[in-house]
Amino acid sequence: MDMTFRWYGKEFEKISLEDIRQIPNVQGIVGTLMDIPAGEVWPEDRIKALKEEVEAAGMHLKVIESVNVHDDIKIGLPTRDKYIENYIQTIRNLAKYGIEVICYNFMPIFDWAKSDLNYKLADGSYALAYIDADIPDDPQVIINQVKKEADRLVLPGWEPERLADIERLFEAYKDVDEEKLRENLLYFLEKIIPVCEEVGIKMGIHPDDPPYSIYGLPRIMKDVQDLRWLCDTIDSPANGITFCTGSMAEDPNNDVYAMLAEFCARDRIPFTHLRNIQFINGTKDFHESAHPSNYGHLDMYRVVQTMYQNGFDGYIRPDHGRMIWGETGRPGYGLYDRALATAYLNGLWEAISKNNS
């Protein structure tokens, strides 16, 4: 197990690498280049500079998150081949600088959706929440909410260039159902996975968030059947899953522990996002919570135990923390609560590994 921490870059972060380095047992940074639009090649000099910056702070850069897939690929437009070639070049460039895992998603338009970015919890902290009745009929309303409440920080999946083009995107996706989206994902993977095998990179697809349709958009990474289809259709170690416990748990029908056991045992989970959620009033509505088991729906001890017992040997990062102790910043990505989560997860892993030695 290799503990990591997501960092958006000094131009987009209030949190420094020096701050992160002081969290015990954080060995690596999950990095990104926030300002490169989907579809463009990530330049070698930018990757090299990021790697050197992280390593100068005493950590490694082995995982990259949010190499976004251009919508033309997801829609299946004739222009997709150009963007796939650009993606392949980005894979090659990242591999040259020691990147081992790329996290991506195949969600149409919205990479994730929440109804409230500042949901106040009983302890006075703030978290992200999804309450179905509060999801507006017009997606533009939620877009405006994100812009207003995110402290003018760019949120992954809600980049300005995407949001500015929202009406056209909805029109472009109108004929894309789950079957068509799945076909387009397969087309993409058939092109890139041989390159990943060649250069030693593993792709990790992030589950849908939430794992059910909103605004009529298709979802194809929402349950165990979808993950089996992914792994069985292209049966390669390079074709993997970024297993996000919070996203999968958002559908109470998903057995997160069984899914972790199956795909860890198959060695198809190179990267995990670990977070907890709490359902509200017996519905599918939920808010994100502190990581410990008694604060949420998931038994995090069982989550980590399942990973350990089924041979997980990849990268972990604490996902979405609450805003606590007066901290402000990118919703879900403050320093303090994610540092607490890191310590908690490290403690679970140490206890479980020693009990099983």
mmCIF file of C-alpha atoms in Angstrom:
data_model
loop_
_atom_site.group_PDB
_atom_site.id
_atom_site.type_symbol
_atom_site.label_atom_id
_atom_site.label_comp_id
_atom_site.label_asym_id
_atom_site.label_seq_id
_atom_site.Cartn_x
_atom_site.Cartn_y
_atom_site.Cartn_z
ATOM 1 C CA MET A 1 0.000 0.000 0.000
ATOM 2 C CA ASP A 2 1.255 3.452 -0.946
ATOM 3 C CA MET A 3 -0.488 6.429 0.687
ATOM 4 C CA THR A 4 -0.911 9.487 -1.522
ATOM 5 C CA PHE A 5 -2.572 12.895 -1.388
ATOM 6 C CA ARG A 6 -4.256 14.812 -4.183
ATOM 7 C CA TRP A 7 -2.705 18.168 -5.069
ATOM 8 C CA TYR A 8 -3.863 20.518 -7.827
ATOM 9 C CA GLY A 9 -0.658 22.524 -8.289
ATOM 10 C CA LYS A 10 0.601 25.703 -6.685
ATOM 11 C CA GLU A 11 -1.311 27.918 -9.116
ATOM 12 C CA PHE A 12 -4.614 26.336 -8.045
ATOM 13 C CA GLU A 13 -3.956 25.365 -4.410
ATOM 14 C CA LYS A 14 -3.974 27.040 -1.007
ATOM 15 C CA ILE A 15 -2.249 23.904 0.327
ATOM 16 C CA SER A 16 1.512 23.576 -0.152
ATOM 17 C CA LEU A 17 3.568 20.484 -0.808
ATOM 18 C CA GLU A 18 5.432 21.309 2.403
ATOM 19 C CA ASP A 19 2.131 21.051 4.321
ATOM 20 C CA ILE A 20 1.368 17.675 2.770
ATOM 21 C CA ARG A 21 4.867 16.355 3.446
ATOM 22 C CA GLN A 22 4.219 16.765 7.188
ATOM 23 C CA ILE A 23 1.305 14.290 7.162
ATOM 24 C CA PRO A 24 2.793 11.006 8.400
ATOM 25 C CA ASN A 25 3.285 8.278 5.802
ATOM 26 C CA VAL A 26 2.153 10.310 2.791
ATOM 27 C CA GLN A 27 4.618 8.997 0.256
ATOM 28 C CA GLY A 28 3.291 10.420 -2.979
ATOM 29 C CA ILE A 29 1.275 13.118 -4.685
ATOM 30 C CA VAL A 30 -1.627 12.462 -7.016
ATOM 31 C CA GLY A 31 -0.951 15.208 -9.515
ATOM 32 C CA THR A 32 -2.657 16.940 -12.387
ATOM 33 C CA LEU A 33 -2.266 19.816 -14.822
ATOM 34 C CA MET A 34 -5.497 21.699 -14.243
ATOM 35 C CA ASP A 35 -5.130 24.238 -17.030
ATOM 36 C CA ILE A 36 -4.778 21.833 -19.958
ATOM 37 C CA PRO A 37 -8.163 21.407 -21.677
ATOM 38 C CA ALA A 38 -9.513 17.949 -22.430
ATOM 39 C CA GLY A 39 -8.209 16.687 -25.729
ATOM 40 C CA GLU A 40 -4.875 18.497 -25.699
ATOM 41 C CA VAL A 41 -1.525 16.761 -25.288
ATOM 42 C CA TRP A 42 0.146 17.173 -21.900
ATOM 43 C CA PRO A 43 3.576 18.666 -22.732
ATOM 44 C CA GLU A 44 6.688 16.864 -21.557
ATOM 45 C CA ASP A 45 8.202 19.985 -20.023
ATOM 46 C CA ARG A 46 5.129 20.548 -17.824
ATOM 47 C CA ILE A 47 5.131 16.920 -16.662
ATOM 48 C CA LYS A 48 8.864 17.066 -15.944
ATOM 49 C CA ALA A 49 8.466 20.297 -13.947
ATOM 50 C CA LEU A 50 5.628 18.835 -11.869
ATOM 51 C CA LYS A 51 7.610 15.674 -11.135
ATOM 52 C CA GLU A 52 10.670 17.663 -10.094
ATOM 53 C CA GLU A 53 8.593 19.939 -7.862
ATOM 54 C CA VAL A 54 6.993 16.991 -6.077
ATOM 55 C CA GLU A 55 10.258 15.117 -5.669
ATOM 56 C CA ALA A 56 11.992 18.234 -4.325
ATOM 57 C CA ALA A 57 9.385 18.211 -1.551
ATOM 58 C CA GLY A 58 10.337 14.647 -0.629
ATOM 59 C CA MET A 59 7.507 12.703 -2.290
ATOM 60 C CA HIS A 60 6.981 10.783 -5.509
ATOM 61 C CA LEU A 61 4.687 11.365 -8.482
ATOM 62 C CA LYS A 62 3.394 8.002 -9.704
ATOM 63 C CA VAL A 63 -0.356 8.698 -10.129
ATOM 64 C CA ILE A 64 -2.013 11.300 -12.335
ATOM 65 C CA GLU A 65 -5.680 12.132 -11.959
ATOM 66 C CA SER A 66 -8.018 13.861 -14.379
ATOM 67 C CA VAL A 67 -6.470 13.304 -17.768
ATOM 68 C CA ASN A 68 -9.903 14.197 -19.043
ATOM 69 C CA VAL A 69 -11.414 12.375 -21.997
ATOM 70 C CA HIS A 70 -12.729 14.735 -24.671
ATOM 71 C CA ASP A 71 -16.503 14.708 -25.141
ATOM 72 C CA ASP A 72 -16.095 13.927 -28.848
ATOM 73 C CA ILE A 73 -14.689 10.532 -27.792
ATOM 74 C CA LYS A 74 -17.592 9.880 -25.420
ATOM 75 C CA ILE A 75 -20.150 10.963 -28.012
ATOM 76 C CA GLY A 76 -18.448 9.007 -30.803
ATOM 77 C CA LEU A 77 -17.956 11.860 -33.269
ATOM 78 C CA PRO A 78 -15.687 11.542 -36.329
ATOM 79 C CA THR A 79 -13.192 13.860 -34.643
ATOM 80 C CA ARG A 80 -12.608 11.361 -31.821
ATOM 81 C CA ASP A 81 -9.599 9.722 -33.484
ATOM 82 C CA LYS A 82 -7.665 12.988 -33.342
ATOM 83 C CA TYR A 83 -8.349 13.308 -29.616
ATOM 84 C CA ILE A 84 -7.507 9.656 -28.996
ATOM 85 C CA GLU A 85 -4.134 10.154 -30.702
ATOM 86 C CA ASN A 86 -3.544 13.150 -28.422
ATOM 87 C CA TYR A 87 -4.466 11.011 -25.411
ATOM 88 C CA ILE A 88 -2.027 8.316 -26.525
ATOM 89 C CA GLN A 89 0.742 10.892 -26.795
ATOM 90 C CA THR A 90 -0.087 12.100 -23.283
ATOM 91 C CA ILE A 91 0.175 8.504 -22.032
ATOM 92 C CA ARG A 92 3.601 8.189 -23.629
ATOM 93 C CA ASN A 93 4.737 11.507 -22.188
ATOM 94 C CA LEU A 94 3.569 10.581 -18.683
ATOM 95 C CA ALA A 95 5.221 7.149 -18.860
ATOM 96 C CA LYS A 96 8.515 8.780 -19.769
ATOM 97 C CA TYR A 97 8.503 10.489 -16.365
ATOM 98 C CA GLY A 98 7.639 7.453 -14.292
ATOM 99 C CA ILE A 99 3.854 7.707 -14.072
ATOM 100 C CA GLU A 100 2.306 4.311 -13.322
ATOM 101 C CA VAL A 101 -1.437 5.026 -13.020
ATOM 102 C CA ILE A 102 -3.810 7.387 -14.844
ATOM 103 C CA CYS A 103 -7.221 8.024 -13.292
ATOM 104 C CA TYR A 104 -9.963 9.042 -15.733
ATOM 105 C CA ASN A 105 -13.718 8.822 -16.102
ATOM 106 C CA PHE A 106 -16.251 8.350 -18.883
ATOM 107 C CA MET A 107 -19.163 10.383 -17.474
ATOM 108 C CA PRO A 108 -21.054 12.594 -19.920
ATOM 109 C CA ILE A 109 -20.872 16.370 -19.297
ATOM 110 C CA PHE A 110 -20.671 16.285 -15.481
ATOM 111 C CA ASP A 111 -17.797 14.342 -13.918
ATOM 112 C CA TRP A 112 -19.731 14.373 -10.637
ATOM 113 C CA ALA A 113 -22.766 16.096 -9.176
ATOM 114 C CA LYS A 114 -23.777 17.308 -5.731
ATOM 115 C CA SER A 115 -26.713 19.451 -4.665
ATOM 116 C CA ASP A 116 -24.804 21.250 -1.890
ATOM 117 C CA LEU A 117 -21.089 21.978 -1.618
ATOM 118 C CA ASN A 118 -21.407 23.403 1.903
ATOM 119 C CA TYR A 119 -23.822 21.132 3.750
ATOM 120 C CA LYS A 120 -23.582 21.871 7.459
ATOM 121 C CA LEU A 121 -23.211 18.818 9.683
ATOM 122 C CA ALA A 122 -24.281 18.510 13.307
ATOM 123 C CA ASP A 123 -20.717 19.085 14.544
ATOM 124 C CA GLY A 124 -20.494 22.408 12.688
ATOM 125 C CA SER A 125 -18.270 21.154 9.883
ATOM 126 C CA TYR A 126 -19.214 21.366 6.212
ATOM 127 C CA ALA A 127 -19.365 18.590 3.616
ATOM 128 C CA LEU A 128 -20.684 17.832 0.141
ATOM 129 C CA ALA A 129 -24.220 16.449 -0.130
ATOM 130 C CA TYR A 130 -26.592 15.041 -2.738
ATOM 131 C CA ILE A 131 -30.273 15.596 -2.042
ATOM 132 C CA ASP A 132 -32.377 14.653 -5.031
ATOM 133 C CA ALA A 133 -35.170 17.143 -4.340
ATOM 134 C CA ASP A 134 -32.592 19.935 -4.405
ATOM 135 C CA ILE A 135 -31.235 19.025 -7.844
ATOM 136 C CA PRO A 136 -32.794 21.693 -10.089
ATOM 137 C CA ASP A 137 -34.623 20.822 -13.282
ATOM 138 C CA ASP A 138 -32.375 23.204 -15.190
ATOM 139 C CA PRO A 139 -28.713 22.102 -15.025
ATOM 140 C CA GLN A 140 -27.647 25.719 -15.492
ATOM 141 C CA VAL A 141 -28.838 26.423 -11.947
ATOM 142 C CA ILE A 142 -26.450 23.889 -10.439
ATOM 143 C CA ILE A 143 -23.661 25.162 -12.678
ATOM 144 C CA ASN A 144 -24.196 28.676 -11.321
ATOM 145 C CA GLN A 145 -24.239 27.283 -7.778
ATOM 146 C CA VAL A 146 -20.903 25.546 -8.298
ATOM 147 C CA LYS A 147 -19.388 28.750 -9.659
ATOM 148 C CA LYS A 148 -20.678 30.749 -6.695
ATOM 149 C CA GLU A 149 -19.825 28.356 -3.868
ATOM 150 C CA ALA A 150 -16.436 27.067 -4.946
ATOM 151 C CA ASP A 151 -14.463 30.120 -3.785
ATOM 152 C CA ARG A 152 -13.668 30.820 -7.422
ATOM 153 C CA LEU A 153 -11.499 27.707 -7.499
ATOM 154 C CA VAL A 154 -11.752 25.446 -10.527
ATOM 155 C CA LEU A 155 -13.370 22.128 -9.652
ATOM 156 C CA PRO A 156 -12.324 19.018 -11.608
ATOM 157 C CA GLY A 157 -15.004 18.072 -14.091
ATOM 158 C CA TRP A 158 -16.516 21.558 -13.905
ATOM 159 C CA GLU A 159 -13.883 23.428 -15.872
ATOM 160 C CA PRO A 160 -15.030 26.786 -17.326
ATOM 161 C CA GLU A 161 -14.560 25.728 -20.942
ATOM 162 C CA ARG A 162 -16.939 22.784 -20.406
ATOM 163 C CA LEU A 163 -19.559 24.780 -18.557
ATOM 164 C CA ALA A 164 -19.569 27.519 -21.172
ATOM 165 C CA ASP A 165 -20.556 24.932 -23.767
ATOM 166 C CA ILE A 166 -23.264 23.182 -21.774
ATOM 167 C CA GLU A 167 -26.229 23.657 -24.129
ATOM 168 C CA ARG A 168 -24.322 22.310 -27.113
ATOM 169 C CA LEU A 169 -23.129 19.334 -25.091
ATOM 170 C CA PHE A 170 -26.632 18.341 -24.026
ATOM 171 C CA GLU A 171 -27.720 18.481 -27.670
ATOM 172 C CA ALA A 172 -24.691 16.419 -28.757
ATOM 173 C CA TYR A 173 -25.452 13.709 -26.181
ATOM 174 C CA LYS A 174 -29.155 13.410 -26.982
ATOM 175 C CA ASP A 175 -28.696 10.200 -29.031
ATOM 176 C CA VAL A 176 -26.093 8.626 -26.731
ATOM 177 C CA ASP A 177 -27.655 5.945 -24.525
ATOM 178 C CA GLU A 178 -25.860 3.465 -22.264
ATOM 179 C CA GLU A 179 -25.243 1.023 -25.113
ATOM 180 C CA LYS A 180 -23.728 3.712 -27.326
ATOM 181 C CA LEU A 181 -21.622 5.164 -24.511
ATOM 182 C CA ARG A 182 -20.320 1.675 -23.730
ATOM 183 C CA GLU A 183 -19.419 1.169 -27.398
ATOM 184 C CA ASN A 184 -17.534 4.466 -27.388
ATOM 185 C CA LEU A 185 -15.627 3.522 -24.224
ATOM 186 C CA LEU A 186 -14.653 0.205 -25.797
ATOM 187 C CA TYR A 187 -13.454 1.978 -28.954
ATOM 188 C CA PHE A 188 -11.312 4.285 -26.797
ATOM 189 C CA LEU A 189 -9.864 1.454 -24.714
ATOM 190 C CA GLU A 190 -9.054 -0.712 -27.733
ATOM 191 C CA LYS A 191 -6.872 2.132 -28.990
ATOM 192 C CA ILE A 192 -5.097 3.085 -25.770
ATOM 193 C CA ILE A 193 -4.666 -0.130 -23.755
ATOM 194 C CA PRO A 194 -2.040 -1.668 -26.090
ATOM 195 C CA VAL A 195 -0.022 1.539 -25.658
ATOM 196 C CA CYS A 196 -0.441 1.349 -21.876
ATOM 197 C CA GLU A 197 0.801 -2.252 -21.922
ATOM 198 C CA GLU A 198 3.794 -1.166 -23.977
ATOM 199 C CA VAL A 199 4.840 1.713 -21.674
ATOM 200 C CA GLY A 200 3.821 0.236 -18.300
ATOM 201 C CA ILE A 201 0.885 2.434 -17.354
ATOM 202 C CA LYS A 202 -2.376 1.252 -15.780
ATOM 203 C CA MET A 203 -5.613 3.064 -16.557
ATOM 204 C CA GLY A 204 -8.061 3.351 -13.658
ATOM 205 C CA ILE A 205 -11.596 4.351 -14.559
ATOM 206 C CA HIS A 206 -13.494 6.217 -11.854
ATOM 207 C CA PRO A 207 -17.067 5.067 -11.133
ATOM 208 C CA ASP A 208 -20.017 7.279 -11.954
ATOM 209 C CA ASP A 209 -20.804 9.853 -9.276
ATOM 210 C CA PRO A 210 -23.636 9.402 -8.487
ATOM 211 C CA PRO A 211 -23.951 5.859 -9.903
ATOM 212 C CA TYR A 212 -27.322 6.534 -11.481
ATOM 213 C CA SER A 213 -28.609 8.864 -14.182
ATOM 214 C CA ILE A 214 -29.155 12.566 -13.708
ATOM 215 C CA TYR A 215 -30.636 14.838 -16.394
ATOM 216 C CA GLY A 216 -31.240 11.731 -18.502
ATOM 217 C CA LEU A 217 -27.521 11.188 -19.122
ATOM 218 C CA PRO A 218 -26.300 7.583 -19.409
ATOM 219 C CA ARG A 219 -24.210 5.901 -16.692
ATOM 220 C CA ILE A 220 -22.053 2.861 -17.485
ATOM 221 C CA MET A 221 -19.712 2.510 -14.466
ATOM 222 C CA LYS A 222 -22.318 2.242 -11.738
ATOM 223 C CA ASP A 223 -22.358 -1.351 -10.397
ATOM 224 C CA VAL A 224 -20.584 -4.700 -10.308
ATOM 225 C CA GLN A 225 -21.982 -5.780 -13.689
ATOM 226 C CA ASP A 226 -20.471 -2.695 -15.308
ATOM 227 C CA LEU A 227 -17.082 -3.327 -13.708
ATOM 228 C CA ARG A 228 -17.147 -6.967 -14.834
ATOM 229 C CA TRP A 229 -17.994 -5.868 -18.374
ATOM 230 C CA LEU A 230 -15.045 -3.464 -18.310
ATOM 231 C CA CYS A 231 -12.533 -6.024 -17.063
ATOM 232 C CA ASP A 232 -13.829 -8.971 -19.098
ATOM 233 C CA THR A 233 -14.177 -7.135 -22.410
ATOM 234 C CA ILE A 234 -10.561 -5.989 -22.392
ATOM 235 C CA ASP A 235 -8.833 -8.466 -20.116
ATOM 236 C CA SER A 236 -5.580 -6.651 -19.470
ATOM 237 C CA PRO A 237 -3.841 -5.587 -16.249
ATOM 238 C CA ALA A 238 -3.549 -2.161 -17.860
ATOM 239 C CA ASN A 239 -7.343 -1.829 -17.966
ATOM 240 C CA GLY A 240 -8.257 -1.167 -14.360
ATOM 241 C CA ILE A 241 -10.492 0.638 -11.904
ATOM 242 C CA THR A 242 -10.002 3.622 -9.635
ATOM 243 C CA PHE A 243 -12.256 2.221 -6.937
ATOM 244 C CA CYS A 244 -14.034 5.073 -5.154
ATOM 245 C CA THR A 245 -15.818 3.717 -2.091
ATOM 246 C CA GLY A 246 -17.938 6.829 -1.729
ATOM 247 C CA SER A 247 -19.195 6.837 -5.310
ATOM 248 C CA MET A 248 -20.069 3.141 -5.340
ATOM 249 C CA ALA A 249 -21.723 3.372 -1.910
ATOM 250 C CA GLU A 250 -24.035 6.133 -3.136
ATOM 251 C CA ASP A 251 -26.249 3.371 -4.504
ATOM 252 C CA PRO A 252 -27.213 1.304 -1.436
ATOM 253 C CA ASN A 253 -27.719 -1.730 -3.712
ATOM 254 C CA ASN A 254 -23.985 -1.870 -4.378
ATOM 255 C CA ASP A 255 -22.065 -4.269 -2.135
ATOM 256 C CA VAL A 256 -18.853 -2.288 -1.828
ATOM 257 C CA TYR A 257 -17.013 -4.996 0.146
ATOM 258 C CA ALA A 258 -17.815 -7.749 -2.356
ATOM 259 C CA MET A 259 -16.776 -5.529 -5.244
ATOM 260 C CA LEU A 260 -13.490 -4.664 -3.570
ATOM 261 C CA ALA A 261 -12.824 -8.333 -2.839
ATOM 262 C CA GLU A 262 -13.509 -9.417 -6.408
ATOM 263 C CA PHE A 263 -11.508 -6.786 -8.233
ATOM 264 C CA CYS A 264 -8.600 -6.613 -5.778
ATOM 265 C CA ALA A 265 -8.258 -10.391 -6.128
ATOM 266 C CA ARG A 266 -8.259 -9.934 -9.909
ATOM 267 C CA ASP A 267 -5.525 -7.263 -9.544
ATOM 268 C CA ARG A 268 -7.641 -4.722 -11.378
ATOM 269 C CA ILE A 269 -7.636 -1.925 -8.783
ATOM 270 C CA PRO A 270 -4.363 0.020 -9.010
ATOM 271 C CA PHE A 271 -5.761 3.078 -7.205
ATOM 272 C CA THR A 272 -8.433 3.733 -4.581
ATOM 273 C CA HIS A 273 -10.317 6.762 -3.319
ATOM 274 C CA LEU A 274 -11.425 6.063 0.243
ATOM 275 C CA ARG A 275 -14.254 8.123 1.727
ATOM 276 C CA ASN A 276 -17.411 7.579 3.730
ATOM 277 C CA ILE A 277 -20.977 8.781 3.228
ATOM 278 C CA GLN A 278 -24.088 8.921 5.377
ATOM 279 C CA PHE A 279 -27.577 8.380 3.951
ATOM 280 C CA ILE A 280 -30.299 10.794 5.018
ATOM 281 C CA ASN A 281 -33.702 9.680 6.354
ATOM 282 C CA GLY A 282 -33.618 6.229 4.781
ATOM 283 C CA THR A 283 -33.368 7.556 1.219
ATOM 284 C CA LYS A 284 -30.632 7.581 -1.424
ATOM 285 C CA ASP A 285 -29.933 11.170 -0.399
ATOM 286 C CA PHE A 286 -26.598 11.435 1.391
ATOM 287 C CA HIS A 287 -23.959 13.712 2.740
ATOM 288 C CA GLU A 288 -20.268 12.978 2.887
ATOM 289 C CA SER A 289 -18.937 12.408 6.382
ATOM 290 C CA ALA A 290 -15.824 12.019 8.460
ATOM 291 C CA HIS A 291 -13.988 8.864 7.427
ATOM 292 C CA PRO A 292 -14.335 6.691 10.589
ATOM 293 C CA SER A 293 -16.915 3.906 10.406
ATOM 294 C CA ASN A 294 -19.295 5.269 13.046
ATOM 295 C CA TYR A 295 -19.788 8.494 11.094
ATOM 296 C CA GLY A 296 -21.059 6.956 7.880
ATOM 297 C CA HIS A 297 -22.683 4.105 5.984
ATOM 298 C CA LEU A 298 -19.431 2.252 5.303
ATOM 299 C CA ASP A 299 -17.448 0.152 7.755
ATOM 300 C CA MET A 300 -14.028 1.511 6.857
ATOM 301 C CA TYR A 301 -12.256 -1.166 8.877
ATOM 302 C CA ARG A 302 -13.977 -3.762 6.719
ATOM 303 C CA VAL A 303 -13.113 -1.780 3.573
ATOM 304 C CA VAL A 304 -9.400 -1.739 4.389
ATOM 305 C CA GLN A 305 -9.445 -5.328 5.668
ATOM 306 C CA THR A 306 -11.059 -6.505 2.427
ATOM 307 C CA MET A 307 -8.415 -4.723 0.379
ATOM 308 C CA TYR A 308 -5.574 -6.184 2.460
ATOM 309 C CA GLN A 309 -6.923 -9.745 2.467
ATOM 310 C CA ASN A 310 -7.397 -9.716 -1.303
ATOM 311 C CA GLY A 311 -3.897 -8.600 -2.142
ATOM 312 C CA PHE A 312 -4.285 -4.872 -2.770
ATOM 313 C CA ASP A 313 -0.862 -3.401 -3.482
ATOM 314 C CA GLY A 314 -1.676 -0.120 -5.141
ATOM 315 C CA TYR A 315 -2.128 3.538 -4.333
ATOM 316 C CA ILE A 316 -4.604 4.934 -1.808
ATOM 317 C CA ARG A 317 -5.673 8.503 -1.301
ATOM 318 C CA PRO A 318 -8.103 9.884 1.280
ATOM 319 C CA ASP A 319 -11.011 11.256 -0.679
ATOM 320 C CA HIS A 320 -13.199 14.265 0.109
ATOM 321 C CA GLY A 321 -12.746 15.636 3.590
ATOM 322 C CA ARG A 322 -15.020 17.979 5.475
ATOM 323 C CA MET A 323 -14.179 21.644 5.976
ATOM 324 C CA ILE A 324 -13.230 21.906 9.663
ATOM 325 C CA TRP A 325 -11.559 24.378 12.052
ATOM 326 C CA GLY A 326 -12.532 27.375 9.931
ATOM 327 C CA GLU A 327 -10.679 26.238 6.828
ATOM 328 C CA THR A 328 -11.912 27.484 3.450
ATOM 329 C CA GLY A 329 -11.027 26.353 -0.045
ATOM 330 C CA ARG A 330 -11.976 23.854 -2.713
ATOM 331 C CA PRO A 331 -14.994 21.881 -1.406
ATOM 332 C CA GLY A 332 -13.939 18.415 -0.289
ATOM 333 C CA TYR A 333 -10.242 19.194 -0.618
ATOM 334 C CA GLY A 334 -9.183 20.986 2.532
ATOM 335 C CA LEU A 335 -5.987 20.027 4.316
ATOM 336 C CA TYR A 336 -7.101 19.328 7.862
ATOM 337 C CA ASP A 337 -9.783 16.666 7.534
ATOM 338 C CA ARG A 338 -7.953 14.834 4.773
ATOM 339 C CA ALA A 339 -4.883 14.767 7.044
ATOM 340 C CA LEU A 340 -7.032 13.250 9.804
ATOM 341 C CA ALA A 341 -8.365 10.724 7.306
ATOM 342 C CA THR A 342 -4.839 9.823 6.231
ATOM 343 C CA ALA A 343 -3.821 9.124 9.820
ATOM 344 C CA TYR A 344 -6.965 7.031 10.354
ATOM 345 C CA LEU A 345 -6.473 4.958 7.204
ATOM 346 C CA ASN A 346 -2.794 4.437 7.974
ATOM 347 C CA GLY A 347 -3.773 3.206 11.431
ATOM 348 C CA LEU A 348 -6.284 0.756 10.028
ATOM 349 C CA TRP A 349 -3.769 -0.609 7.533
ATOM 350 C CA GLU A 350 -1.051 -1.029 10.151
ATOM 351 C CA ALA A 351 -3.371 -2.787 12.594
ATOM 352 C CA ILE A 352 -4.799 -5.116 9.946
ATOM 353 C CA SER A 353 -1.382 -5.956 8.471
ATOM 354 C CA LYS A 354 0.095 -6.734 11.903
ATOM 355 C CA ASN A 355 -2.913 -8.839 12.882
ATOM 356 C CA ASN A 356 -2.493 -10.843 9.698
ATOM 357 C CA SER A 357 1.280 -11.265 9.847
#
